PDB file of C-alpha atoms in Angstrom:
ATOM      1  CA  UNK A 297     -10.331  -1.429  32.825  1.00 39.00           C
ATOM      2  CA  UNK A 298      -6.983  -0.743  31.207  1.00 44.00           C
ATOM      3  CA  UNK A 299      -6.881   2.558  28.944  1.00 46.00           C
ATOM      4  CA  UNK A 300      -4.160   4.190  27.088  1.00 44.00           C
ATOM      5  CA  UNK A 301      -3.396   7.133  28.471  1.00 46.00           C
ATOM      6  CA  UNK A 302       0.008   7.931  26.901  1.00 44.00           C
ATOM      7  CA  UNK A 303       2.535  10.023  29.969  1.00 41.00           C
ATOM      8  CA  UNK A 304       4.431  13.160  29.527  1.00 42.00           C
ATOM      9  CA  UNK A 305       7.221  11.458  28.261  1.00 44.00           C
ATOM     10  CA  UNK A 306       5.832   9.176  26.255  1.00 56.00           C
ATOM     11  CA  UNK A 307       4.074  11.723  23.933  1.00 78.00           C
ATOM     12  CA  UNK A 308       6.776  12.011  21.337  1.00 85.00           C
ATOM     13  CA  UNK A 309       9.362   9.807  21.376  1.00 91.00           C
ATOM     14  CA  UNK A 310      12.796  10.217  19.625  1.00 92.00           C
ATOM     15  CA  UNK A 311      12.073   7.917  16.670  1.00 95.00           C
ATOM     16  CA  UNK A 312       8.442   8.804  16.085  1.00 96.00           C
ATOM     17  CA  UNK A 313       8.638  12.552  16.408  1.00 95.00           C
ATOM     18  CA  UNK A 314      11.853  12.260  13.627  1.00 96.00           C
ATOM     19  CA  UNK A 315       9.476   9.596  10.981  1.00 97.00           C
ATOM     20  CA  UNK A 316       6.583  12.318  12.143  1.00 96.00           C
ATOM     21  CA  UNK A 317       9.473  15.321  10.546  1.00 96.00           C
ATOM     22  CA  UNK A 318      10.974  13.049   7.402  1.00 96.00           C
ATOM     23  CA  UNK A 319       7.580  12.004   6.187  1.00 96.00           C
ATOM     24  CA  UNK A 320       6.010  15.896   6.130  1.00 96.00           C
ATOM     25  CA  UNK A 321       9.133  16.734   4.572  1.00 96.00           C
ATOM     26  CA  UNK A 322       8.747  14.302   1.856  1.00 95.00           C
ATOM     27  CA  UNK A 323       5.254  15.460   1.665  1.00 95.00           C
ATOM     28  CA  UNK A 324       6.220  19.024   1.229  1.00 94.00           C
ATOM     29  CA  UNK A 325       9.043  18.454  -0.982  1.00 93.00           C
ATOM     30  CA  UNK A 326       6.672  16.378  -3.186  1.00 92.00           C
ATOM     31  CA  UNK A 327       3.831  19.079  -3.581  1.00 89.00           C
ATOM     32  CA  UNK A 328       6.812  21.288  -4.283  1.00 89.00           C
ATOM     33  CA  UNK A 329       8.219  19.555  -7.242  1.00 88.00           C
ATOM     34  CA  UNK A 330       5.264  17.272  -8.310  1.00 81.00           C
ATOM     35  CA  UNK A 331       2.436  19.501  -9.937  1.00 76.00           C
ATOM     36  CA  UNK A 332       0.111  18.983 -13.036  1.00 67.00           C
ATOM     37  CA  UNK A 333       0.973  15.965 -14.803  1.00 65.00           C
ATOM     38  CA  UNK A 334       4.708  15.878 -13.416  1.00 68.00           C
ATOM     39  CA  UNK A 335       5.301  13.194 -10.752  1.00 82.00           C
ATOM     40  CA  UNK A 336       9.031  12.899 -10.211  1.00 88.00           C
ATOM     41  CA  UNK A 337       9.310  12.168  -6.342  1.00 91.00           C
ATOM     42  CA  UNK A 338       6.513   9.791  -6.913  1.00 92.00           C
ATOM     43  CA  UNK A 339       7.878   8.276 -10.222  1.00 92.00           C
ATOM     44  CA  UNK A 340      11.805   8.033  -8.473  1.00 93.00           C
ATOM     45  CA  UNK A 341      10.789   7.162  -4.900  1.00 95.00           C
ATOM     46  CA  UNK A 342       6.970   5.392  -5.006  1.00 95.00           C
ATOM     47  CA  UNK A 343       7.026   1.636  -5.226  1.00 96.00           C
ATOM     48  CA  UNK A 344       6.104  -0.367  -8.858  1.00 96.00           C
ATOM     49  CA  UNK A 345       5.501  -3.274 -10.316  1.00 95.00           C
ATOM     50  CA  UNK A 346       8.776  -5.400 -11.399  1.00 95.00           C
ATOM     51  CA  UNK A 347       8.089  -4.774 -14.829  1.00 94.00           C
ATOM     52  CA  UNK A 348       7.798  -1.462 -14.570  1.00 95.00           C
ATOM     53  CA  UNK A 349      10.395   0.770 -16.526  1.00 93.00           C
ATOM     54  CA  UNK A 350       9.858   3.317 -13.351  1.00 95.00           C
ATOM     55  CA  UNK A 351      10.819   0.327 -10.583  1.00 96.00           C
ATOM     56  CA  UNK A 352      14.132   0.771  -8.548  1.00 96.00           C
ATOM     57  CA  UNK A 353      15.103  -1.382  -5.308  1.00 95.00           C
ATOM     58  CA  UNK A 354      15.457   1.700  -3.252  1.00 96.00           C
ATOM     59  CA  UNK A 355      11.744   2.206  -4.285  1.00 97.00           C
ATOM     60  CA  UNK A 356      11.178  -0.929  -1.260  1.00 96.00           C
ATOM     61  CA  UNK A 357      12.195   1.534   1.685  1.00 96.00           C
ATOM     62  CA  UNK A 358      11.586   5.172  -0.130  1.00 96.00           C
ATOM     63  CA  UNK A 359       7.487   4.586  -0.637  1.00 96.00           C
ATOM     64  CA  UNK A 360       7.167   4.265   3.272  1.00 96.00           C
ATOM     65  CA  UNK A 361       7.805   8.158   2.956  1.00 96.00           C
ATOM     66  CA  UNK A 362       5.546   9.034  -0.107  1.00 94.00           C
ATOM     67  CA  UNK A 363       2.150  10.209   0.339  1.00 94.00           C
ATOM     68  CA  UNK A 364      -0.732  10.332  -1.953  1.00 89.00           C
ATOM     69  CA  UNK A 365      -2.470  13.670  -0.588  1.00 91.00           C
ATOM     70  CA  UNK A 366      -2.308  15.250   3.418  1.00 94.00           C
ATOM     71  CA  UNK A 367      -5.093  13.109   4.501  1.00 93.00           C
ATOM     72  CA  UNK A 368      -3.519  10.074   3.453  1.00 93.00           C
ATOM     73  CA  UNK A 369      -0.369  11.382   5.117  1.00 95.00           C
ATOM     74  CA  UNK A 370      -2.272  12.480   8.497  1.00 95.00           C
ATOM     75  CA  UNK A 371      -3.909   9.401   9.143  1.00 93.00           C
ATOM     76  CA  UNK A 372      -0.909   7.814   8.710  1.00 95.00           C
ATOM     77  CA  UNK A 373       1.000   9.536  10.797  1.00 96.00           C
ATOM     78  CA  UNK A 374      -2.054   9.662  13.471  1.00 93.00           C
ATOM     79  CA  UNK A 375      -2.065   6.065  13.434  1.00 93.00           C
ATOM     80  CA  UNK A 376       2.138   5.962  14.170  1.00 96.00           C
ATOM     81  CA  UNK A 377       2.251   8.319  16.803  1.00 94.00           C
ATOM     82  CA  UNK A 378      -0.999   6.815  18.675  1.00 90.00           C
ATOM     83  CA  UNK A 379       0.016   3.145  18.465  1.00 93.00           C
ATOM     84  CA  UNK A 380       3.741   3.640  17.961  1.00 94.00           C
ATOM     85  CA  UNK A 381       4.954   5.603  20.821  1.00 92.00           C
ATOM     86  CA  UNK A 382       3.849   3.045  23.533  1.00 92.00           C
ATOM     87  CA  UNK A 383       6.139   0.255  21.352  1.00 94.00           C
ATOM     88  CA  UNK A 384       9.172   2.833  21.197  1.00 94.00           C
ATOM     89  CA  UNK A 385       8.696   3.639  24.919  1.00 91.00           C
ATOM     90  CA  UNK A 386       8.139  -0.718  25.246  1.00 91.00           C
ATOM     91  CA  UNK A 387      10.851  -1.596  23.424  1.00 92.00           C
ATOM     92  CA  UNK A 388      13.315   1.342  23.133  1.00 92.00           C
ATOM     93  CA  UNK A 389      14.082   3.215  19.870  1.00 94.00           C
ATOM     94  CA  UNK A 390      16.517   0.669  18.377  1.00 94.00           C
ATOM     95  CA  UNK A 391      14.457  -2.295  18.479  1.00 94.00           C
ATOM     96  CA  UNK A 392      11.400   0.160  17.500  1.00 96.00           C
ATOM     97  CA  UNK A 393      13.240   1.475  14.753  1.00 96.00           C
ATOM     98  CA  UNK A 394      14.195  -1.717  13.434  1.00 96.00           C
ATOM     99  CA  UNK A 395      10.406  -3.520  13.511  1.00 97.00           C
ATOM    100  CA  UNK A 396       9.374  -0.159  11.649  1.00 97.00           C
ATOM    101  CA  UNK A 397      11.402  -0.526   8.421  1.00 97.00           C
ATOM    102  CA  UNK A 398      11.010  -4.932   8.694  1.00 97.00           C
ATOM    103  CA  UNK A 399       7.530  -4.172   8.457  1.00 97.00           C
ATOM    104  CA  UNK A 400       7.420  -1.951   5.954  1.00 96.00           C
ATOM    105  CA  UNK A 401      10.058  -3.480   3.928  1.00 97.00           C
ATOM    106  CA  UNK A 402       8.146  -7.116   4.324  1.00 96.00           C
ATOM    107  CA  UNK A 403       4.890  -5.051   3.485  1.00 96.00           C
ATOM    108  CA  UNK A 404       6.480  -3.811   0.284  1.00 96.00           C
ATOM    109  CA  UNK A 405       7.811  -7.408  -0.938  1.00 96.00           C
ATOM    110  CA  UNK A 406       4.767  -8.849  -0.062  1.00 95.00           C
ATOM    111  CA  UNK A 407       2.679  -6.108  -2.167  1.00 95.00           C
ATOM    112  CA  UNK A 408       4.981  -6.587  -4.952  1.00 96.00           C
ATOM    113  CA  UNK A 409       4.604 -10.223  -4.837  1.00 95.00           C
ATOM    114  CA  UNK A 410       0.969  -9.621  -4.942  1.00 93.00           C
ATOM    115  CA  UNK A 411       0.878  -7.422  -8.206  1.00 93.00           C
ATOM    116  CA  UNK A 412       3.339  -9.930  -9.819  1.00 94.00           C
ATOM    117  CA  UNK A 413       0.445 -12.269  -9.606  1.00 93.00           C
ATOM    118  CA  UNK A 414      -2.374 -10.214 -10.366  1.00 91.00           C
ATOM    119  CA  UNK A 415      -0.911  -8.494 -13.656  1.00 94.00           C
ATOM    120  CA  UNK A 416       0.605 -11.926 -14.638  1.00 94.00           C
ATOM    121  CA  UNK A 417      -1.837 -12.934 -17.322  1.00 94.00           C
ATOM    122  CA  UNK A 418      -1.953  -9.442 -18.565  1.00 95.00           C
ATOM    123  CA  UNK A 419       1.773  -9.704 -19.418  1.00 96.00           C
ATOM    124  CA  UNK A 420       1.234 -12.744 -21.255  1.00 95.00           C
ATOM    125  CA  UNK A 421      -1.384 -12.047 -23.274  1.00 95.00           C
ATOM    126  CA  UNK A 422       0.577  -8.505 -23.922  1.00 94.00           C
ATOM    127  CA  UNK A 423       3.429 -10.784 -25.240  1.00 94.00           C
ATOM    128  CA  UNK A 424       1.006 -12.535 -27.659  1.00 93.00           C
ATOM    129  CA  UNK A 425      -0.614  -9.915 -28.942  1.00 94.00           C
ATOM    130  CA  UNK A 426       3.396  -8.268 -29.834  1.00 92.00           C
ATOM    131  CA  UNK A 427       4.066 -11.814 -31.237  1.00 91.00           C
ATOM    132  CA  UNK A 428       1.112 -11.973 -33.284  1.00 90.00           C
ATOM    133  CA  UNK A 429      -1.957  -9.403 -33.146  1.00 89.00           C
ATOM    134  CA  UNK A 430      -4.947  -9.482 -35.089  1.00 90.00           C
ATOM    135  CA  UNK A 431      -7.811  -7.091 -34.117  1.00 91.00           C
ATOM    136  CA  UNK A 432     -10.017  -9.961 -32.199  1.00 92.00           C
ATOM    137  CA  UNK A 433      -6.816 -10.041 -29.435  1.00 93.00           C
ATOM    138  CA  UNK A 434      -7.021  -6.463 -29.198  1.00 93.00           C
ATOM    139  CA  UNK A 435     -10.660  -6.348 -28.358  1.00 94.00           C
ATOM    140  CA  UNK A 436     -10.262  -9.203 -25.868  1.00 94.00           C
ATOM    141  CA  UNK A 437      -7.075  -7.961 -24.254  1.00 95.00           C
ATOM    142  CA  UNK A 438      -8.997  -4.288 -23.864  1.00 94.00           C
ATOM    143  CA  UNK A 439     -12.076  -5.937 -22.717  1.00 94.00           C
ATOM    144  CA  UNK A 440     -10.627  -8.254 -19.735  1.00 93.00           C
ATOM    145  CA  UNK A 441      -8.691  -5.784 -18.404  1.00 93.00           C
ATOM    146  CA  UNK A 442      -9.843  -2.061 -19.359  1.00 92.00           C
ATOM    147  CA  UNK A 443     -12.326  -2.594 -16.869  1.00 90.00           C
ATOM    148  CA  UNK A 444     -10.177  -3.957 -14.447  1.00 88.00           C
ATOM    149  CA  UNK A 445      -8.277  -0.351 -14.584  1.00 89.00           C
ATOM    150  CA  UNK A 446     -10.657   1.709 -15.067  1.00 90.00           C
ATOM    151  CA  UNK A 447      -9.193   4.866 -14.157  1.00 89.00           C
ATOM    152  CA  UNK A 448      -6.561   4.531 -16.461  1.00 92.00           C
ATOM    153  CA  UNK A 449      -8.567   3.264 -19.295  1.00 91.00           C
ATOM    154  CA  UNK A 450     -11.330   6.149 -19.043  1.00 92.00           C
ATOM    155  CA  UNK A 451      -8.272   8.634 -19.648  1.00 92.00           C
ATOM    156  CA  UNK A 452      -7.074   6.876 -22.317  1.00 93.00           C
ATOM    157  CA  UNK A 453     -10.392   7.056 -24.031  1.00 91.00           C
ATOM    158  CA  UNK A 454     -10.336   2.787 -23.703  1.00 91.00           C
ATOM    159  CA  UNK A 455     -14.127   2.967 -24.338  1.00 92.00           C
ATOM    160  CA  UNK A 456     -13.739   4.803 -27.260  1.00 92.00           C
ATOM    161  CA  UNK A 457     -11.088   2.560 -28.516  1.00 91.00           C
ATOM    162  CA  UNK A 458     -13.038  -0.457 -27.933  1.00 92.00           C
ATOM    163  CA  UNK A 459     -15.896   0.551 -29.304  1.00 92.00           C
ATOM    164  CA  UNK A 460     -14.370   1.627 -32.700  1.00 90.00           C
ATOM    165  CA  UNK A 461     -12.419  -1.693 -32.893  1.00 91.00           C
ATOM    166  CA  UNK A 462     -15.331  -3.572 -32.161  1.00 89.00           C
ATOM    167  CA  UNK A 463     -17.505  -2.286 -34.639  1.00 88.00           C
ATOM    168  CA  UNK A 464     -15.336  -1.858 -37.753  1.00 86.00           C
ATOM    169  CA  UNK A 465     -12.763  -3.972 -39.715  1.00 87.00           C
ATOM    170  CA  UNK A 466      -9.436  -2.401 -39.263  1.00 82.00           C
ATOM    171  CA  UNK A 467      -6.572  -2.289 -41.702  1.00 85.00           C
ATOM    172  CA  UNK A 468      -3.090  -3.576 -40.804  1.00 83.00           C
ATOM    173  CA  UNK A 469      -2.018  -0.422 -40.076  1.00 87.00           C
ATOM    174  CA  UNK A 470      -4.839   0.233 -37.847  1.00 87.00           C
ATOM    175  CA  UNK A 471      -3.978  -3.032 -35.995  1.00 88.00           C
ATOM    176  CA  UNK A 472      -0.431  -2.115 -35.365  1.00 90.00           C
ATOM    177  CA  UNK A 473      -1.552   1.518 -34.069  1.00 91.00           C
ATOM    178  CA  UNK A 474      -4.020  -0.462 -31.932  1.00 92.00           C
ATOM    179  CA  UNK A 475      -0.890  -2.402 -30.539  1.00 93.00           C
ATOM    180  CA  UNK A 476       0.806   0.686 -29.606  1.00 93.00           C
ATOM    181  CA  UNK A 477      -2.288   2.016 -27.990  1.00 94.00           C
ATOM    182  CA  UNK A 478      -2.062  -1.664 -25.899  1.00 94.00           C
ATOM    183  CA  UNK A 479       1.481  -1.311 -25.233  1.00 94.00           C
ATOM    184  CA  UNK A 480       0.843   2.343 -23.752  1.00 95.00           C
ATOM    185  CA  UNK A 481      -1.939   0.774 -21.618  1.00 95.00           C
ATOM    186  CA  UNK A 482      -0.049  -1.800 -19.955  1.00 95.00           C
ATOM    187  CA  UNK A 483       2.796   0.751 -19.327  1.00 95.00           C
ATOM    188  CA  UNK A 484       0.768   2.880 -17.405  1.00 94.00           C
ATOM    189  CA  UNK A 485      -0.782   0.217 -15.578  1.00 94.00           C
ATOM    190  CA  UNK A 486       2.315  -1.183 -14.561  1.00 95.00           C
ATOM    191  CA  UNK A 487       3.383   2.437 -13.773  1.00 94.00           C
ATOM    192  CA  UNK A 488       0.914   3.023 -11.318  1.00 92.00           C
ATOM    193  CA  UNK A 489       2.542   3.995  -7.793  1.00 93.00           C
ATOM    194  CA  UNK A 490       2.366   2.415  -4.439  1.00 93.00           C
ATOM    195  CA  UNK A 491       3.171   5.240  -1.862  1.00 95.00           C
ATOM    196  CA  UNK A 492       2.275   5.387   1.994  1.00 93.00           C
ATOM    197  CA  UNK A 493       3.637   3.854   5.718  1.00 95.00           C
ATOM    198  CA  UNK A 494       0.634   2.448   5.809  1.00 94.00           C
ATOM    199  CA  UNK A 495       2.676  -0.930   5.323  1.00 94.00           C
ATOM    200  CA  UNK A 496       4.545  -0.214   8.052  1.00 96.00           C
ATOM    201  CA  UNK A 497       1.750   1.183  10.397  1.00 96.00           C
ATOM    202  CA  UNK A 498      -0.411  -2.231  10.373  1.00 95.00           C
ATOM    203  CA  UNK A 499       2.526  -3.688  11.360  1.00 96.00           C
ATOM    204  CA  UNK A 500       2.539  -1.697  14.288  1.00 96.00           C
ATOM    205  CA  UNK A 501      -1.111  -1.831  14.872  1.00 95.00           C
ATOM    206  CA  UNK A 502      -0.498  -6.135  14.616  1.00 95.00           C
ATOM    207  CA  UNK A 503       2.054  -5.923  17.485  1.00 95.00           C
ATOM    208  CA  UNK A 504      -0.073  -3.313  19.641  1.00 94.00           C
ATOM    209  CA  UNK A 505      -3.130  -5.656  19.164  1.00 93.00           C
ATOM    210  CA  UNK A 506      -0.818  -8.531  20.519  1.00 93.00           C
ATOM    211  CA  UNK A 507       0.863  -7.138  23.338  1.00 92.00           C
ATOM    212  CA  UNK A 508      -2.217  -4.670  24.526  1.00 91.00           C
ATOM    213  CA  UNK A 509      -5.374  -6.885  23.359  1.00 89.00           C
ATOM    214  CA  UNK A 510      -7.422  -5.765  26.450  1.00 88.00           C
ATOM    215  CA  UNK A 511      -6.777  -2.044  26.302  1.00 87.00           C
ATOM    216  CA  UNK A 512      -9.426   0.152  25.732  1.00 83.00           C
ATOM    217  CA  UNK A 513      -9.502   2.204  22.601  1.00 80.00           C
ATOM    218  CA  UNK A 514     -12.022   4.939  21.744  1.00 74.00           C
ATOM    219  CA  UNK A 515     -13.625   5.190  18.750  1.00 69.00           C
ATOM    220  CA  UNK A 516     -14.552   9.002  17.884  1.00 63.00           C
ATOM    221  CA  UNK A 517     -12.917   9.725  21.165  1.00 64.00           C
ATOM    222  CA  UNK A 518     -16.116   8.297  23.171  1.00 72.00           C
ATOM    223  CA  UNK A 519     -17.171   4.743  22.155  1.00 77.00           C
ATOM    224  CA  UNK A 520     -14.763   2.364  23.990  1.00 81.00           C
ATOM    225  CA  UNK A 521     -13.945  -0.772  22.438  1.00 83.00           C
ATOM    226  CA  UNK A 522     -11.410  -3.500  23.426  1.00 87.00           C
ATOM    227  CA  UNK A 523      -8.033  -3.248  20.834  1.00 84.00           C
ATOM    228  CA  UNK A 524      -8.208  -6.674  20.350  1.00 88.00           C
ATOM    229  CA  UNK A 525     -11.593  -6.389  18.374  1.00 87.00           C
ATOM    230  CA  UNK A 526     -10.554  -3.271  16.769  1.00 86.00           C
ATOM    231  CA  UNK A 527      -7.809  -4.852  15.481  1.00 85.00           C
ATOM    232  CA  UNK A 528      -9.681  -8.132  14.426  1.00 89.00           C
ATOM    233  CA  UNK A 529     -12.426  -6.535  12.658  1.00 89.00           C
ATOM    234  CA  UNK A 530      -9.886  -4.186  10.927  1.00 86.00           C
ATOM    235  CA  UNK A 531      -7.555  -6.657   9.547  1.00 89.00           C
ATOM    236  CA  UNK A 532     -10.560  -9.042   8.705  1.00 89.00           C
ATOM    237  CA  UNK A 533     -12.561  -6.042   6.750  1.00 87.00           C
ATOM    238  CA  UNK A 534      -8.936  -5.826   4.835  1.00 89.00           C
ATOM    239  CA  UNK A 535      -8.520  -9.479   3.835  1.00 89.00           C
ATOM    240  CA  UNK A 536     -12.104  -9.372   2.464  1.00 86.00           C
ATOM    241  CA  UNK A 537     -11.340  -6.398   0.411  1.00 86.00           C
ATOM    242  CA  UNK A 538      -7.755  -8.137  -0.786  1.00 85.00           C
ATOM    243  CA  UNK A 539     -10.207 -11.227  -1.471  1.00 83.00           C
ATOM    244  CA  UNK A 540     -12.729  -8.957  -3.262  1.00 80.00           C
ATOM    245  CA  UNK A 541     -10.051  -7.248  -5.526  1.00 73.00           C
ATOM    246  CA  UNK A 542     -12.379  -4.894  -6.664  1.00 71.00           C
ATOM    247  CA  UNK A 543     -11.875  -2.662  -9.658  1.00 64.00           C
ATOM    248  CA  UNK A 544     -10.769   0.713  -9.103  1.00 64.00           C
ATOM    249  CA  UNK A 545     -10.008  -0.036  -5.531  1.00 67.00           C
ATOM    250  CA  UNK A 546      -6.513   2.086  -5.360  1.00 74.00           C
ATOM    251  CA  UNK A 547      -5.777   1.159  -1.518  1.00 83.00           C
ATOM    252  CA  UNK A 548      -2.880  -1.280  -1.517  1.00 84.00           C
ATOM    253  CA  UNK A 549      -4.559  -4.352   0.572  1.00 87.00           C
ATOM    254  CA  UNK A 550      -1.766  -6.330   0.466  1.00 90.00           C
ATOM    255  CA  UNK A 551       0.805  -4.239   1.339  1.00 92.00           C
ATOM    256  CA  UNK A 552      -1.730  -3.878   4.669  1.00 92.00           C
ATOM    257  CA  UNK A 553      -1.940  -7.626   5.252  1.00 93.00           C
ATOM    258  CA  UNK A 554       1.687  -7.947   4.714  1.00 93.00           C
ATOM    259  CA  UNK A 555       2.999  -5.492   6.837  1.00 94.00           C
ATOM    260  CA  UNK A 556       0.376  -6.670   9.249  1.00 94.00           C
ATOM    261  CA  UNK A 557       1.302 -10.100   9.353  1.00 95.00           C
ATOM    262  CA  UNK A 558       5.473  -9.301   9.351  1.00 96.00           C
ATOM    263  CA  UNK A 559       4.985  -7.440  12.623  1.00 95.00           C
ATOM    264  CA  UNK A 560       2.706 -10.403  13.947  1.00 94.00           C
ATOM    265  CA  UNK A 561       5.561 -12.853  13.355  1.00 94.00           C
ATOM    266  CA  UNK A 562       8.154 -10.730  14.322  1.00 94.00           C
ATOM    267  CA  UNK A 563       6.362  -9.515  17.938  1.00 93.00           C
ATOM    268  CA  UNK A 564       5.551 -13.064  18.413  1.00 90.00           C
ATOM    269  CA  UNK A 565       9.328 -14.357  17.822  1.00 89.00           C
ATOM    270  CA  UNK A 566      10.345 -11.260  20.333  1.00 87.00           C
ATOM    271  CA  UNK A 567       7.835 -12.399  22.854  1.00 79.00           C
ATOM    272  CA  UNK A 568       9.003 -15.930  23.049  1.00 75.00           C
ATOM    273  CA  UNK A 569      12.015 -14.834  24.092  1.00 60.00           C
ATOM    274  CA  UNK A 570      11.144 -12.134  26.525  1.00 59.00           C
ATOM    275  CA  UNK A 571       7.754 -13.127  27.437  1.00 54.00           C
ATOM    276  CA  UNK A 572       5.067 -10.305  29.099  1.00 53.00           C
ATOM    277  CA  UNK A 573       2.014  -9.587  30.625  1.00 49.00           C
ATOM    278  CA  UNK A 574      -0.841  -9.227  27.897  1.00 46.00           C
ATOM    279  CA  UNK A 575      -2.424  -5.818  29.237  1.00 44.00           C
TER     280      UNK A 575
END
């Protein structure tokens, strides 16, 4: 039976212990500066949408240090010390540092590839309703995707909205304050942040899986179960939930498949080369 059992040295390697010390000083730095309804840290350095007014291409590396609260960040960071320190002390902390940030950075792409395609159609029909609206394109637009946000749309009062519009006749001025009302929506939908190494940790969970498949992991410390399963029931559970799309799920799927599948390709490319034992 082979078990991870990490040595002295191999607690806290150079690169890990240093991501373990920039990411809870991002973290501190944002509960510093971010309160209430202010979100700068997360506006400048979180990752959005293309169309966003907030995105930035630094925004591709910064979100791997952005956290949403201290339990995101701690299981997180769990996850890249437990899995990570055995590839840093496998590899070295060049090559380790370097699969980090490709996997994150491919996680990122991929996610924003992703939300490209899901908030296509809203764009569109956005454009429409600017080019033309009438108060039956309003109701339709709210109706497809308030739901689909519904965070968002509950703040904004959406049901309220949609409610009003779809039991009265509305003026033309009504119907342009209605389009503004629209135009705010799809702002803030676009707007919404993607924050989190989590891209960056399945990546480094992928290559673990791949180069330890028979090592024993324990679940709450005392049920031991083979990585390879872990790690196939995991990323299956997170392809059915991409799949599933459901509303108001806020976890970024995507950017967990992608960064997941990145380190897959990039481990398996490595290994060709320099081909080991499968422990």
């Amino acid at each position: 039976m082979t078990q991870f059992r990490p040595s002295r040295f191999e607690i806290l390697p150079t690169v890990i212990k240093n991501l373990l010390i920039i990411n809870v000083l991002f973290f501190l730095a944002k509960v510093t500066i971010d309160r209430g309804e202010m979100s700068y840290m997360v506006d400048l350095l979180g990752l959005h949408h293309v169309k966003s007014p907030l995105f930035q291409p630094w925004q591709i590396i910064t979100h791997l240090f952005m956290h949403g609260n201290l339990m995101h960040l701690i299981g997180n960071m769990f996850a890249l010390w437990m899995f990570g320190s055995i590839l840093e002390g496998l590899w070295g902390p060049k090559r380790f540092l370097t699969f980090y940030f490709v996997c994150g950075i491919g996680a990122g792409v991929i996610h924003l590839l992703f939300l490209y395609y899901d908030y296509h159609q809203m764009l569109v029909d956005f454009e429409l309703i600017k080019q033309s609206a009438t108060q039956n394109k309003i109701i339709t637009f709210l109706q497809l995707y308030g739901p689909r946000n519904p965070a968002i749309f509950n703040n904004m009062n959406g049901p309220g909205v949609l409610n009003y519009l779809a039991s009265n006749e509305v003026d033309f001025a009504e119907v342009q304050k209605s389009v503004t009302y629209v135009s705010s929506f799809t702002n803030n939908v676009l707007n919404i942040p993607t924050v989190g190494a989590s891209g960056a940790v399945f990546g480094i969970l992928a290559a673990f899986v791949y180069l330890f498949p028979n090592t024993y992991l324990y679940l709450y410390f005392f049920v031991p179960v083979k990585a390879k399963w872990v790690g196939l029931v995991y990323f299956g559970y997170e392809i059915y939930s991409a799949v599933q799309n459901s509303a108001g799920d806020n976890i970024a799927r995507w950017a967990h498949i992608g960064g997941g599948l990145v380190g897959f390709l990039l481990v398996l490319t490595w290994n060709k080369a320099n081909r080991r034992k499968m422990y």
